[in-house]
């Protein structure tokens, strides 16, 4: 009976895995096909060609090289700044008896509870008033502003669970507040920071909504809006679109694989706590 249950579970899980991997496999196969092959035989047919022309077209003619650079310029500083500010706020709220700290935490988190669609026009107008509309700075400010509350909330839970005796021992040894933060709290919160960093990189890098809200010039568009621009009004060059999607997925996959160990440990620690 146990073997039947195990076999059933594996068959069910294997079927779900195949269904999940099928679209990814279709995109990979399409990326290496030629446009003539797709046009003559259909998108769902077996491939009759193998070429890198789609990747070359997406990288050069499609402007993905410039878009990838824009995404990196936005994503890397945004993740670092947001995590640093979130860690500082979580440290203060979790380790010190600040008046109304729960209210402060809820107010910081409240921005993430609002549907982003109702904030598109106000955010766009505000960026125009500040004179940063259609610049990468505007996108960075928006991403930091809307991500800070969530990251603070998550890090608050991790830092609050750190035993207070560790901080007290460091203070007795003569450590000041900054030394406690950088030498004690941040190293202990490394799993949480790594997990949040991997998620934040994926969210910011793949963002489309805020990018098309505060940006309008093609030269400053990140990679996701650039992929959207590859689709034509009447004829879609599917091999180029698929190739561009594969290239755009490489940074996020690389970051996840790099921080996979810390990501899993961060989730485990959060589950135990």
Coordinates of N, CA, C and O in Angstrom, one line a residue, residues 91-92 94-97 159-160 162-181 184-185 188:
X91 N 16.2 47.0 12.5 CA 17.1 47.0 13.6 C 16.5 47.9 14.7 O 16.4 47.5 15.9
X92 N 16.2 49.1 14.3 CA 15.7 50.1 15.3 C 14.4 49.7 15.9 O 14.1 49.8 17.1
X94 N 13.1 46.6 16.1 CA 13.0 45.3 16.8 C 13.9 45.3 18.0 O 13.7 44.5 18.9
X95 N 14.9 46.1 18.1 CA 15.9 46.0 19.2 C 15.8 47.2 20.2 O 16.4 47.1 21.3
X96 N 15.0 48.2 19.9 CA 14.8 49.3 20.8 C 13.3 49.6 21.1 O 12.5 49.3 20.2
X97 N 13.1 50.1 22.3 CA 11.7 50.4 22.7 C 11.3 51.7 22.2 O 11.2 52.7 22.9
X159 N 15.1 39.8 13.0 CA 15.9 40.5 14.0 C 15.3 40.5 15.4 O 16.0 40.4 16.4
X160 N 14.0 40.5 15.5 CA 13.3 40.4 16.8 C 13.6 39.1 17.5 O 13.6 39.0 18.7
X162 N 16.4 37.4 17.4 CA 17.8 37.3 17.8 C 17.8 37.5 19.3 O 17.3 38.5 19.8
X163 N 18.4 36.6 20.1 CA 18.4 36.8 21.6 C 19.0 38.2 22.0 O 20.1 38.6 21.5
X164 N 18.4 38.8 22.9 CA 18.9 40.1 23.4 C 20.2 40.0 24.1 O 20.9 41.0 24.2
X165 N 20.5 38.9 24.7 CA 21.7 38.7 25.4 C 23.0 38.9 24.6 O 24.0 39.4 25.1
X166 N 22.8 38.6 23.3 CA 24.0 38.8 22.4 C 24.3 40.3 22.2 O 25.5 40.7 22.3
X167 N 23.3 41.1 22.1 CA 23.5 42.5 22.0 C 24.0 43.1 23.3 O 24.8 44.0 23.3
X168 N 23.4 42.6 24.4 CA 23.8 43.1 25.7 C 25.3 42.8 26.0 O 26.0 43.7 26.5
X169 N 25.7 41.6 25.6 CA 27.1 41.3 25.8 C 28.1 42.2 24.9 O 29.1 42.6 25.4
X170 N 27.6 42.5 23.7 CA 28.4 43.4 22.9 C 28.5 44.8 23.5 O 29.5 45.4 23.4
X171 N 27.4 45.3 24.0 CA 27.4 46.6 24.6 C 28.3 46.6 25.9 O 29.0 47.6 26.1
X172 N 28.3 45.6 26.7 CA 29.1 45.5 27.8 C 30.6 45.5 27.4 O 31.5 46.1 28.1
X173 N 30.9 44.9 26.3 CA 32.3 44.9 25.8 C 32.7 46.2 25.1 O 33.8 46.4 24.7
X174 N 31.8 47.2 25.1 CA 32.1 48.5 24.6 C 31.6 48.8 23.2 O 32.0 49.9 22.7
X175 N 30.8 48.0 22.6 CA 30.3 48.2 21.2 C 29.2 49.3 21.3 O 28.4 49.3 22.1
X176 N 29.3 50.2 20.3 CA 28.3 51.2 20.2 C 27.2 50.7 19.3 O 27.2 49.5 18.8
X177 N 26.2 51.5 19.0 CA 25.0 51.1 18.2 C 25.4 50.6 16.8 O 24.9 49.6 16.3
X178 N 26.3 51.4 16.1 CA 26.7 51.0 14.8 C 27.5 49.7 14.7 O 27.3 48.9 13.8
X179 N 28.3 49.5 15.7 CA 29.1 48.3 15.8 C 28.2 47.1 16.1 O 28.4 46.0 15.5
X180 N 27.2 47.3 16.9 CA 26.2 46.2 17.1 C 25.5 45.9 15.8 O 25.3 44.7 15.5
X181 N 25.1 46.9 15.1 CA 24.3 46.7 13.9 C 25.2 46.0 12.8 O 24.7 45.0 12.2
X184 N 27.2 42.5 14.6 CA 26.4 41.5 15.3 C 25.1 41.1 14.6 O 24.9 40.0 14.2
X185 N 24.3 42.2 14.3 CA 22.9 41.9 13.8 C 23.0 41.5 12.3 O 22.3 40.5 11.9
X188 N 24.1 37.9 11.6 CA 23.1 37.0 12.1 C 21.9 36.9 11.2 O 21.2 35.9 11.0

